[in-house]
Amino acid sequence: MGIRGLQSFIDGKQWYEEVNIRDVADEWRRTKTVEPVIAVDGAACARHIYGTADKFCGGQYKQFRESCRTFVQRFRDSGIRLVFFFDGIPVEEKMNAWANRRKDRLWQISELFADFRAGLSMKERKFYLRPEAVVPTARVIFGTELDCNVRVATGDCDNELAEYAAREDHCLGIISSDTDLLVHEGVPCLIFFKHLKMTSSLNARRYNPADIASKLGLRREHLPVFASFVGNDIISRSQLASLHDNLLSRYGRGSRVENVAKFVKDGPPEDVTALCAYAFDDQPNHLEDEVRASIDSYRRGNAVAEEPTGDGPWGELLRLAEERHVTCKMPAAVYAVMKRRRFRIGEVLEDLAEQRPTGLVLRPMRARLYAVLLRERGPDSAEVKELMPMGIGNIREESVAVARLPTSVPHPGLRALWQQEDVAGQDQRWRLFAWVTSPRANLSALRSVSPPHLAVPAVALSYLRHDCNPAALGQEEAAVFAAVAVAVGDASASFLAGPDVETVNVRAVYLATLFVRTVLHVLDAAAACGLSFPTEKDCLLDAYFDGRYFHDVFAATMSHSPRDPRHHLLWRASYEAQFQQLVDAIESTN
């Protein structure tokens, strides 16, 4: 992510300043009257905070919630307010880079599953893919529990981060893992998560874009041109391979970063046409457009051209959806679907050589979700394009037909779903939600589940049991999820941390991955239908799931007879009625 090889180059050159963030804030307050703020890349922060918790078994969310609290409190103790920015609407110009990164990771995941099946120990295995729910969980925790300012982007998240940092004179800088932010116009400074020490004084390396440009022999305003010819999320390294080889011959044995800097300086940097003619002598015209798009992506005020919302009913709904999207009142997928963007389904821990892709397992639910969100748009909403892994190294785009809403399931309109609060409206929401998530589920049983947040795992497991063809999991497997959902609430984060899983149960890994992805789809559907159980923060995974705990209980249950998960948990008699009610909700159909 970002500019290829730039961070390792500037770290090697030591082009940074070692700082104590607490001291920086104290110095700021001596001359300013406003509270200092740091803008934070939310997704990068979530992945950093998750740290060394389980990566193979679905995620450890109680630990993660505590880590989020600790992170925010450390900055508050230093008198610094954090503003988090999260990705929202997929950026079309970066879609190819997104897909190519997924392809590479799919091969790594395939190799990992080969090791799983060989029974190799995972204790020392390095693997950098975080569980899929980590980032959406962080968005909710930071915004609703920790009362931070959280913003979800309507365009490129980098642009919105950079614009905020450049515009707000009380912003000390940005914390991220993305070197693109060194190039964006107006960013005062950048701190990388990998060099942030969460001590009481918050030691870090501070990178100044103007200083880095000067050391490269460039002016700061030429960094966008430089970044475009080094390679980024718009111009791939493969497109630049010939140029980089030629520069090696032209300038000698310098590094790729140094050679490109010399090339841009000699260009001159203002003559993009001449630079492209040298760089892409076989097809300069086509790639010049991409280079210019890349350069423009770093400019302040740059925004991808949006379709006009219009003044009609659909335009009004889009404006309402955008307001809810930006203020984190619903998951980002809802607004993205309404804007008719390609629905991206990323890589997760699944063995695509042996197992049906989880994205395909959940496609029928998404098709019904599309029907709810696009019903009022008009006749041009018959299908949605999806981009998802379909095999090892294979990311495929397919058009998915929007499901037909049956006449027996009333849809009062999105505005009514999102704003209406009367009892009759709740009945309509539940009927619509049940149709989207698990049409065969017993709605009365689902609504009677207590505590209410257990409706989320209940409907997710009901879908996987009864609405997939073939069924995605068996009755005994669903019972393990149900037992963990009931018992995990009383388990402490330290207990759940436990020892690392050394020998992995492949079936448990797949089911945990599938369950977490299904839960995220269920929460998308709940937001679309205006439902919560009772609030979004109460429905997060730590209330009913822990990956390592599930893995251990599943493995023990499946290796003993009878297969009763209650024998392998810290089970209390008080759990029994809740467990039976949850199992009944999962297994009962209409």
CSV table of N, CA and C in Angstrom, one decimal, residues 356-446:
chain,number,residue,atom,x,y,z
A,356,ARG,N,-15.7,-24.2,-0.9
A,356,ARG,CA,-16.5,-23.2,-1.6
A,356,ARG,C,-16.2,-21.8,-1.1
A,357,PRO,N,-16.0,-20.9,-1.9
A,357,PRO,CA,-15.6,-19.5,-1.4
A,357,PRO,C,-16.8,-19.0,-0.5
A,358,THR,N,-16.4,-18.4,0.6
A,358,THR,CA,-17.4,-17.9,1.5
A,358,THR,C,-18.2,-16.8,0.9
A,359,GLY,N,-17.6,-16.0,0.0
A,359,GLY,CA,-18.3,-15.0,-0.7
A,359,GLY,C,-19.5,-15.6,-1.5
A,360,LEU,N,-19.3,-16.7,-2.2
A,360,LEU,CA,-20.4,-17.4,-2.9
A,360,LEU,C,-21.4,-17.9,-2.0
A,361,VAL,N,-21.0,-18.5,-0.8
A,361,VAL,CA,-22.0,-19.0,0.2
A,361,VAL,C,-22.9,-17.9,0.6
A,362,LEU,N,-22.5,-16.7,0.7
A,362,LEU,CA,-23.3,-15.6,1.2
A,362,LEU,C,-23.9,-14.7,0.1
A,363,ARG,N,-23.7,-15.1,-1.2
A,363,ARG,CA,-24.3,-14.3,-2.3
A,363,ARG,C,-25.8,-14.2,-2.2
A,364,PRO,N,-26.5,-15.2,-1.9
A,364,PRO,CA,-28.0,-15.1,-1.9
A,364,PRO,C,-28.4,-14.0,-0.9
A,365,MET,N,-27.8,-14.0,0.3
A,365,MET,CA,-28.1,-12.9,1.3
A,365,MET,C,-27.8,-11.6,0.7
A,366,ARG,N,-26.7,-11.4,0.0
A,366,ARG,CA,-26.4,-10.1,-0.5
A,366,ARG,C,-27.4,-9.7,-1.6
A,367,ALA,N,-27.8,-10.6,-2.4
A,367,ALA,CA,-28.8,-10.3,-3.5
A,367,ALA,C,-30.1,-9.8,-2.9
A,368,ARG,N,-30.5,-10.3,-1.7
A,368,ARG,CA,-31.7,-9.8,-1.1
A,368,ARG,C,-31.4,-8.5,-0.4
A,369,LEU,N,-30.2,-8.3,0.1
A,369,LEU,CA,-29.9,-6.9,0.6
A,369,LEU,C,-29.9,-5.9,-0.5
A,370,TYR,N,-29.4,-6.2,-1.6
A,370,TYR,CA,-29.5,-5.3,-2.8
A,370,TYR,C,-30.9,-4.9,-3.1
A,371,ALA,N,-31.8,-5.9,-3.0
A,371,ALA,CA,-33.2,-5.6,-3.2
A,371,ALA,C,-33.8,-4.5,-2.3
A,372,VAL,N,-33.4,-4.6,-1.0
A,372,VAL,CA,-33.9,-3.7,0.0
A,372,VAL,C,-33.3,-2.3,-0.3
A,373,LEU,N,-32.0,-2.2,-0.6
A,373,LEU,CA,-31.4,-0.9,-0.8
A,373,LEU,C,-31.7,-0.2,-2.1
A,374,LEU,N,-32.0,-1.0,-3.1
A,374,LEU,CA,-32.1,-0.4,-4.5
A,374,LEU,C,-33.5,-0.4,-5.0
A,375,ARG,N,-34.5,-0.8,-4.2
A,375,ARG,CA,-35.9,-0.9,-4.6
A,375,ARG,C,-36.4,0.4,-5.1
A,376,GLU,N,-36.0,1.5,-4.5
A,376,GLU,CA,-36.6,2.8,-4.8
A,376,GLU,C,-35.7,3.6,-5.8
A,377,ARG,N,-34.7,2.9,-6.3
A,377,ARG,CA,-33.8,3.6,-7.3
A,377,ARG,C,-34.4,3.7,-8.7
A,378,GLY,N,-35.1,2.6,-9.1
A,378,GLY,CA,-35.7,2.5,-10.4
A,378,GLY,C,-35.3,1.3,-11.2
A,379,PRO,N,-35.7,1.3,-12.5
A,379,PRO,CA,-35.5,0.1,-13.3
A,379,PRO,C,-34.1,-0.3,-13.7
A,380,ASP,N,-33.1,0.6,-13.4
A,380,ASP,CA,-31.7,0.3,-13.8
A,380,ASP,C,-31.0,-0.4,-12.7
A,381,SER,N,-31.7,-0.9,-11.7
A,381,SER,CA,-31.0,-1.6,-10.6
A,381,SER,C,-31.3,-3.1,-10.5
A,382,ALA,N,-31.2,-3.7,-11.7
A,382,ALA,CA,-31.5,-5.1,-11.7
A,382,ALA,C,-30.3,-6.0,-11.3
A,383,GLU,N,-29.1,-5.4,-11.3
A,383,GLU,CA,-27.9,-6.2,-10.9
A,383,GLU,C,-26.9,-5.3,-10.3
A,384,VAL,N,-26.0,-6.0,-9.5
A,384,VAL,CA,-24.9,-5.3,-8.9
A,384,VAL,C,-23.6,-6.1,-9.2
A,385,LYS,N,-22.6,-5.4,-9.5
A,385,LYS,CA,-21.3,-6.0,-9.9
A,385,LYS,C,-20.5,-6.3,-8.6
A,386,GLU,N,-20.0,-7.5,-8.5
A,386,GLU,CA,-19.2,-7.9,-7.4
A,386,GLU,C,-17.8,-8.3,-7.8
A,387,LEU,N,-16.8,-8.0,-7.0
A,387,LEU,CA,-15.4,-8.4,-7.2
A,387,LEU,C,-15.0,-9.2,-6.0
A,388,MET,N,-14.6,-10.5,-6.3
A,388,MET,CA,-14.4,-11.4,-5.2
A,388,MET,C,-13.4,-12.5,-5.6
A,389,PRO,N,-12.8,-13.1,-4.6
A,389,PRO,CA,-11.9,-14.3,-4.9
A,389,PRO,C,-12.8,-15.5,-5.2
A,390,MET,N,-12.4,-16.1,-6.3
A,390,MET,CA,-13.1,-17.3,-6.8
A,390,MET,C,-12.2,-18.5,-6.9
A,391,GLY,N,-10.9,-18.4,-6.6
A,391,GLY,CA,-10.0,-19.5,-6.7
A,391,GLY,C,-8.6,-18.9,-6.3
A,392,ILE,N,-7.6,-19.8,-6.2
A,392,ILE,CA,-6.3,-19.3,-5.8
A,392,ILE,C,-5.7,-18.4,-6.9
A,393,GLY,N,-5.4,-17.2,-6.5
A,393,GLY,CA,-4.9,-16.2,-7.5
A,393,GLY,C,-5.9,-15.7,-8.4
A,394,ASN,N,-7.2,-15.9,-8.2
A,394,ASN,CA,-8.2,-15.5,-9.1
A,394,ASN,C,-9.2,-14.6,-8.5
A,395,ILE,N,-9.2,-13.3,-8.9
A,395,ILE,CA,-10.2,-12.3,-8.4
A,395,ILE,C,-11.1,-12.1,-9.6
A,396,ARG,N,-12.4,-12.3,-9.5
A,396,ARG,CA,-13.3,-12.3,-10.6
A,396,ARG,C,-14.4,-11.2,-10.4
A,397,GLU,N,-14.7,-10.5,-11.5
A,397,GLU,CA,-15.9,-9.6,-11.4
A,397,GLU,C,-17.1,-10.3,-12.0
A,398,GLU,N,-18.2,-10.3,-11.3
A,398,GLU,CA,-19.4,-10.9,-11.8
A,398,GLU,C,-20.6,-10.0,-11.5
A,399,SER,N,-21.6,-10.1,-12.4
A,399,SER,CA,-22.9,-9.4,-12.1
A,399,SER,C,-23.8,-10.3,-11.4
A,400,VAL,N,-24.4,-9.7,-10.3
A,400,VAL,CA,-25.3,-10.5,-9.5
A,400,VAL,C,-26.7,-9.9,-9.6
A,401,ALA,N,-27.7,-10.7,-10.0
A,401,ALA,CA,-29.1,-10.3,-10.1
A,401,ALA,C,-29.6,-9.9,-8.8
A,402,VAL,N,-30.3,-8.8,-8.7
A,402,VAL,CA,-30.9,-8.3,-7.5
A,402,VAL,C,-32.2,-9.2,-7.2
A,403,ALA,N,-32.3,-9.7,-6.0
A,403,ALA,CA,-33.5,-10.6,-5.7
A,403,ALA,C,-34.8,-9.8,-5.9
A,404,ARG,N,-35.8,-10.6,-6.1
A,404,ARG,CA,-37.2,-10.0,-6.2
A,404,ARG,C,-37.8,-10.0,-4.8
A,405,LEU,N,-38.3,-8.9,-4.3
A,405,LEU,CA,-38.9,-8.8,-3.0
A,405,LEU,C,-40.3,-9.4,-3.1
A,406,PRO,N,-40.7,-10.4,-2.3
A,406,PRO,CA,-42.0,-11.0,-2.4
A,406,PRO,C,-43.1,-10.0,-1.9
A,407,THR,N,-44.3,-10.1,-2.5
A,407,THR,CA,-45.4,-9.2,-2.1
A,407,THR,C,-45.8,-9.4,-0.7
A,408,SER,N,-45.4,-10.6,-0.1
A,408,SER,CA,-45.8,-10.9,1.3
A,408,SER,C,-44.9,-10.2,2.3
A,409,VAL,N,-43.8,-9.6,1.8
A,409,VAL,CA,-42.8,-8.9,2.7
A,409,VAL,C,-42.9,-7.4,2.3
A,410,PRO,N,-43.6,-6.6,3.1
A,410,PRO,CA,-43.7,-5.2,2.8
A,410,PRO,C,-42.4,-4.4,3.0
A,411,HIS,N,-42.2,-3.5,2.1
A,411,HIS,CA,-41.0,-2.6,2.2
A,411,HIS,C,-41.5,-1.1,2.3
A,412,PRO,N,-41.5,-0.5,3.5
A,412,PRO,CA,-42.1,0.8,3.6
A,412,PRO,C,-41.2,2.0,3.1
A,413,GLY,N,-40.0,1.6,2.5
A,413,GLY,CA,-39.1,2.7,2.1
A,413,GLY,C,-38.0,2.9,3.0
A,414,LEU,N,-36.8,3.2,2.5
A,414,LEU,CA,-35.6,3.4,3.4
A,414,LEU,C,-35.8,4.5,4.4
A,415,ARG,N,-36.4,5.6,4.0
A,415,ARG,CA,-36.5,6.7,5.0
A,415,ARG,C,-37.4,6.2,6.2
A,416,ALA,N,-38.4,5.5,5.9
A,416,ALA,CA,-39.3,5.0,7.0
A,416,ALA,C,-38.5,4.0,7.9
A,417,LEU,N,-37.7,3.1,7.2
A,417,LEU,CA,-37.0,2.1,7.9
A,417,LEU,C,-36.0,2.7,8.9
A,418,TRP,N,-35.3,3.8,8.4
A,418,TRP,CA,-34.2,4.4,9.1
A,418,TRP,C,-34.7,5.4,10.2
A,419,GLN,N,-35.9,6.0,10.0
A,419,GLN,CA,-36.3,7.0,10.9
A,419,GLN,C,-37.6,6.8,11.7
A,420,GLN,N,-38.4,5.8,11.3
A,420,GLN,CA,-39.6,5.5,12.0
A,420,GLN,C,-39.4,4.7,13.2
A,421,GLU,N,-40.1,4.9,14.3
A,421,GLU,CA,-39.8,4.3,15.6
A,421,GLU,C,-41.0,3.6,16.2
A,422,ASP,N,-42.2,3.6,15.6
A,422,ASP,CA,-43.3,3.0,16.2
A,422,ASP,C,-43.3,1.4,16.1
A,423,VAL,N,-44.1,0.8,16.9
A,423,VAL,CA,-44.1,-0.7,17.1
A,423,VAL,C,-44.4,-1.4,15.7
A,424,ALA,N,-45.4,-0.8,15.0
A,424,ALA,CA,-45.7,-1.4,13.7
A,424,ALA,C,-44.5,-1.4,12.8
A,425,GLY,N,-43.7,-0.3,12.8
A,425,GLY,CA,-42.5,-0.2,12.0
A,425,GLY,C,-41.5,-1.2,12.4
A,426,GLN,N,-41.4,-1.5,13.7
A,426,GLN,CA,-40.5,-2.5,14.1
A,426,GLN,C,-40.8,-3.9,13.6
A,427,ASP,N,-42.1,-4.2,13.5
A,427,ASP,CA,-42.6,-5.5,12.9
A,427,ASP,C,-42.1,-5.5,11.5
A,428,GLN,N,-42.3,-4.5,10.7
A,428,GLN,CA,-41.9,-4.4,9.3
A,428,GLN,C,-40.4,-4.6,9.2
A,429,ARG,N,-39.7,-4.0,10.0
A,429,ARG,CA,-38.2,-4.1,10.0
A,429,ARG,C,-37.8,-5.5,10.2
A,430,TRP,N,-38.4,-6.2,11.2
A,430,TRP,CA,-38.0,-7.6,11.5
A,430,TRP,C,-38.4,-8.5,10.3
A,431,ARG,N,-39.5,-8.3,9.7
A,431,ARG,CA,-39.9,-9.2,8.6
A,431,ARG,C,-39.0,-9.0,7.4
A,432,LEU,N,-38.7,-7.8,7.1
A,432,LEU,CA,-37.7,-7.5,6.0
A,432,LEU,C,-36.4,-8.0,6.3
A,433,PHE,N,-35.9,-7.8,7.5
A,433,PHE,CA,-34.6,-8.3,8.0
A,433,PHE,C,-34.5,-9.8,7.9
A,434,ALA,N,-35.5,-10.5,8.4
A,434,ALA,CA,-35.5,-12.0,8.3
A,434,ALA,C,-35.5,-12.5,6.9
A,435,TRP,N,-36.3,-11.8,6.0
A,435,TRP,CA,-36.3,-12.2,4.6
A,435,TRP,C,-34.9,-12.0,4.0
A,436,VAL,N,-34.2,-11.0,4.3
A,436,VAL,CA,-32.8,-10.8,3.8
A,436,VAL,C,-31.9,-11.8,4.3
A,437,THR,N,-31.9,-12.0,5.6
A,437,THR,CA,-30.8,-12.8,6.3
A,437,THR,C,-31.1,-14.3,6.3
A,438,SER,N,-32.3,-14.7,6.5
A,438,SER,CA,-32.6,-16.2,6.6
A,438,SER,C,-34.1,-16.4,6.4
A,439,PRO,N,-34.5,-16.5,5.2
A,439,PRO,CA,-36.0,-16.6,4.9
A,439,PRO,C,-36.7,-17.7,5.5
A,440,ARG,N,-35.9,-18.8,5.8
A,440,ARG,CA,-36.5,-20.0,6.4
A,440,ARG,C,-36.5,-19.9,7.9
A,441,ALA,N,-35.9,-18.9,8.5
A,441,ALA,CA,-35.9,-18.9,10.0
A,441,ALA,C,-37.3,-18.6,10.6
A,442,ASN,N,-37.4,-19.1,11.8
A,442,ASN,CA,-38.7,-18.8,12.5
A,442,ASN,C,-38.5,-17.4,13.2
A,443,LEU,N,-39.3,-16.5,12.6
A,443,LEU,CA,-39.1,-15.1,13.0
A,443,LEU,C,-39.5,-14.9,14.5
A,444,SER,N,-40.5,-15.6,15.0
A,444,SER,CA,-40.9,-15.4,16.4
A,444,SER,C,-39.8,-15.9,17.3
A,445,ALA,N,-39.2,-17.0,16.9
A,445,ALA,CA,-38.1,-17.6,17.7
A,445,ALA,C,-36.9,-16.6,17.8
A,446,LEU,N,-36.6,-16.0,16.6
A,446,LEU,CA,-35.5,-15.1,16.6
A,446,LEU,C,-35.7,-13.9,17.4
